[in-house]
Amino acid sequence: MSNVKIVKLVSGEEIIGKVIEAPQTLTSSQAQGSPLVIQKPAAILLDPRGKMALVDYVPMADKKEITLKAENVMFVYDPVIEVTNAYQKSFGSGIIAASSNILTSLG
């Protein structure tokens, strides 16, 4: 199971990245609900034809990690394998998982 998740924000944006534990340095007022920390976040963009593009969500940042407040997150879900692979190829380890519909035996 991968830590790569898609996060849907209340703004309508969707971000894909590696979700990790929230830092313990948050004050009690910031800790209302669990904030999400996302490493190497990428915005998911769809063109009118439905083609997907992944772009760096924080292109000017020195450290490729963001913390999202809980009130800005609608939901979090696991991407389909093809989206995970596209993300891993461009932003992650480069390791691509095999799809479940690959032929595994001849005959």
PDB file of C-alpha atoms in Angstrom:
ATOM      1  CA  MET A   1       0.000   0.000   0.000  1.00  0.00           C
ATOM      2  CA  SER A   2       1.319   3.385  -0.984  1.00  0.00           C
ATOM      3  CA  ASN A   3       1.355   6.618   1.000  1.00  0.00           C
ATOM      4  CA  VAL A   4       0.543   8.452  -2.241  1.00  0.00           C
ATOM      5  CA  LYS A   5      -2.911   9.979  -1.831  1.00  0.00           C
ATOM      6  CA  ILE A   6      -5.110  12.509  -3.583  1.00  0.00           C
ATOM      7  CA  VAL A   7      -6.391  15.333  -1.399  1.00  0.00           C
ATOM      8  CA  LYS A   8      -9.488  17.265  -2.481  1.00  0.00           C
ATOM      9  CA  LEU A   9      -9.455  20.800  -1.079  1.00  0.00           C
ATOM     10  CA  VAL A  10     -12.505  22.949  -0.324  1.00  0.00           C
ATOM     11  CA  SER A  11     -11.285  25.260  -3.125  1.00  0.00           C
ATOM     12  CA  GLY A  12     -11.878  22.420  -5.609  1.00  0.00           C
ATOM     13  CA  GLU A  13      -8.178  21.774  -6.203  1.00  0.00           C
ATOM     14  CA  GLU A  14      -6.858  18.243  -6.113  1.00  0.00           C
ATOM     15  CA  ILE A  15      -3.319  17.576  -4.898  1.00  0.00           C
ATOM     16  CA  ILE A  16      -1.440  14.308  -5.133  1.00  0.00           C
ATOM     17  CA  GLY A  17       1.563  13.508  -2.972  1.00  0.00           C
ATOM     18  CA  LYS A  18       3.032  11.392  -0.217  1.00  0.00           C
ATOM     19  CA  VAL A  19       0.957  11.943   2.923  1.00  0.00           C
ATOM     20  CA  ILE A  20       2.957  11.737   6.139  1.00  0.00           C
ATOM     21  CA  GLU A  21       2.253  12.399   9.807  1.00  0.00           C
ATOM     22  CA  ALA A  22       1.540  15.964  10.894  1.00  0.00           C
ATOM     23  CA  PRO A  23       4.380  17.636  12.793  1.00  0.00           C
ATOM     24  CA  GLN A  24       4.101  17.739  16.574  1.00  0.00           C
ATOM     25  CA  THR A  25       5.218  21.390  16.687  1.00  0.00           C
ATOM     26  CA  LEU A  26       1.750  22.804  15.997  1.00  0.00           C
ATOM     27  CA  THR A  27       0.114  24.941  18.691  1.00  0.00           C
ATOM     28  CA  SER A  28      -3.172  23.780  20.212  1.00  0.00           C
ATOM     29  CA  SER A  29      -5.138  26.316  18.137  1.00  0.00           C
ATOM     30  CA  GLN A  30      -3.571  24.937  14.942  1.00  0.00           C
ATOM     31  CA  ALA A  31      -4.174  21.335  15.991  1.00  0.00           C
ATOM     32  CA  GLN A  32      -8.002  21.503  15.814  1.00  0.00           C
ATOM     33  CA  GLY A  33      -8.522  18.532  13.540  1.00  0.00           C
ATOM     34  CA  SER A  34      -5.529  16.760  12.108  1.00  0.00           C
ATOM     35  CA  PRO A  35      -3.483  18.742   9.605  1.00  0.00           C
ATOM     36  CA  LEU A  36      -2.027  16.841   6.668  1.00  0.00           C
ATOM     37  CA  VAL A  37       1.613  17.017   5.683  1.00  0.00           C
ATOM     38  CA  ILE A  38       2.231  16.252   2.022  1.00  0.00           C
ATOM     39  CA  GLN A  39       5.687  15.664   0.578  1.00  0.00           C
ATOM     40  CA  LYS A  40       6.359  16.482  -3.080  1.00  0.00           C
ATOM     41  CA  PRO A  41       2.830  17.792  -3.724  1.00  0.00           C
ATOM     42  CA  ALA A  42       1.609  18.066  -7.306  1.00  0.00           C
ATOM     43  CA  ALA A  43      -1.558  19.713  -8.571  1.00  0.00           C
ATOM     44  CA  ILE A  44      -3.783  17.560 -10.756  1.00  0.00           C
ATOM     45  CA  LEU A  45      -4.988  19.450 -13.813  1.00  0.00           C
ATOM     46  CA  LEU A  46      -7.496  18.203 -16.382  1.00  0.00           C
ATOM     47  CA  ASP A  47      -7.907  19.755 -19.788  1.00  0.00           C
ATOM     48  CA  PRO A  48     -11.327  19.913 -21.538  1.00  0.00           C
ATOM     49  CA  ARG A  49     -10.620  16.579 -23.254  1.00  0.00           C
ATOM     50  CA  GLY A  50      -9.982  14.877 -19.906  1.00  0.00           C
ATOM     51  CA  LYS A  51      -6.203  14.619 -20.324  1.00  0.00           C
ATOM     52  CA  MET A  52      -4.401  14.784 -16.988  1.00  0.00           C
ATOM     53  CA  ALA A  53      -1.305  16.805 -16.162  1.00  0.00           C
ATOM     54  CA  LEU A  54       0.633  16.872 -12.908  1.00  0.00           C
ATOM     55  CA  VAL A  55       2.438  20.100 -12.020  1.00  0.00           C
ATOM     56  CA  ASP A  56       4.580  21.010  -9.034  1.00  0.00           C
ATOM     57  CA  TYR A  57       2.246  22.553  -6.424  1.00  0.00           C
ATOM     58  CA  VAL A  58       5.010  24.630  -4.796  1.00  0.00           C
ATOM     59  CA  PRO A  59       7.491  25.285  -7.625  1.00  0.00           C
ATOM     60  CA  MET A  60       9.322  28.088  -5.795  1.00  0.00           C
ATOM     61  CA  ALA A  61       9.671  26.257  -2.469  1.00  0.00           C
ATOM     62  CA  ASP A  62      13.057  25.118  -1.205  1.00  0.00           C
ATOM     63  CA  LYS A  63      11.533  22.239   0.768  1.00  0.00           C
ATOM     64  CA  LYS A  64       8.935  20.270  -1.201  1.00  0.00           C
ATOM     65  CA  GLU A  65       6.555  19.737   1.709  1.00  0.00           C
ATOM     66  CA  ILE A  66       3.313  21.468   2.665  1.00  0.00           C
ATOM     67  CA  THR A  67       1.019  21.344   5.697  1.00  0.00           C
ATOM     68  CA  LEU A  68      -2.711  21.640   5.048  1.00  0.00           C
ATOM     69  CA  LYS A  69      -5.135  22.736   7.744  1.00  0.00           C
ATOM     70  CA  ALA A  70      -7.915  20.205   8.351  1.00  0.00           C
ATOM     71  CA  GLU A  71     -10.625  22.769   7.556  1.00  0.00           C
ATOM     72  CA  ASN A  72      -9.213  23.152   4.022  1.00  0.00           C
ATOM     73  CA  VAL A  73      -9.508  19.428   3.237  1.00  0.00           C
ATOM     74  CA  MET A  74     -12.762  17.908   1.944  1.00  0.00           C
ATOM     75  CA  PHE A  75     -11.504  14.327   1.673  1.00  0.00           C
ATOM     76  CA  VAL A  76      -8.509  12.098   0.938  1.00  0.00           C
ATOM     77  CA  TYR A  77      -8.506   9.032  -1.290  1.00  0.00           C
ATOM     78  CA  ASP A  78      -6.246   6.468  -2.952  1.00  0.00           C
ATOM     79  CA  PRO A  79      -5.541   7.148  -6.634  1.00  0.00           C
ATOM     80  CA  VAL A  80      -5.940   4.490  -9.311  1.00  0.00           C
ATOM     81  CA  ILE A  81      -2.672   2.745 -10.178  1.00  0.00           C
ATOM     82  CA  GLU A  82      -2.214   4.659 -13.447  1.00  0.00           C
ATOM     83  CA  VAL A  83      -2.317   8.011 -11.619  1.00  0.00           C
ATOM     84  CA  THR A  84       0.030   6.727  -8.897  1.00  0.00           C
ATOM     85  CA  ASN A  85       2.451   5.565 -11.591  1.00  0.00           C
ATOM     86  CA  ALA A  86       2.324   8.939 -13.390  1.00  0.00           C
ATOM     87  CA  TYR A  87       3.049  10.678 -10.081  1.00  0.00           C
ATOM     88  CA  GLN A  88       5.888   8.286  -9.136  1.00  0.00           C
ATOM     89  CA  LYS A  89       7.457   8.688 -12.574  1.00  0.00           C
ATOM     90  CA  SER A  90       7.534  12.498 -12.372  1.00  0.00           C
ATOM     91  CA  PHE A  91       7.746  13.319  -8.649  1.00  0.00           C
ATOM     92  CA  GLY A  92       8.399  10.143  -6.701  1.00  0.00           C
ATOM     93  CA  SER A  93      10.824   7.277  -6.691  1.00  0.00           C
ATOM     94  CA  GLY A  94      10.426   6.495 -10.379  1.00  0.00           C
ATOM     95  CA  ILE A  95       9.271   2.979  -9.461  1.00  0.00           C
ATOM     96  CA  ILE A  96       6.097   2.035 -11.310  1.00  0.00           C
ATOM     97  CA  ALA A  97       3.718  -0.624  -9.959  1.00  0.00           C
ATOM     98  CA  ALA A  98       2.315  -3.289 -12.234  1.00  0.00           C
ATOM     99  CA  SER A  99      -1.324  -2.967 -13.208  1.00  0.00           C
ATOM    100  CA  SER A 100      -3.664  -5.767 -12.133  1.00  0.00           C
ATOM    101  CA  ASN A 101      -4.751  -6.383 -15.739  1.00  0.00           C
ATOM    102  CA  ILE A 102      -1.291  -7.439 -16.969  1.00  0.00           C
ATOM    103  CA  LEU A 103      -1.127 -10.903 -18.503  1.00  0.00           C
ATOM    104  CA  THR A 104       0.649 -13.142 -15.982  1.00  0.00           C
ATOM    105  CA  SER A 105       0.610 -16.509 -17.743  1.00  0.00           C
ATOM    106  CA  LEU A 106       0.570 -17.806 -21.264  1.00  0.00           C
ATOM    107  CA  GLY A 107      -1.993 -20.348 -22.140  1.00  0.00           C
TER     108      GLY A 107
END
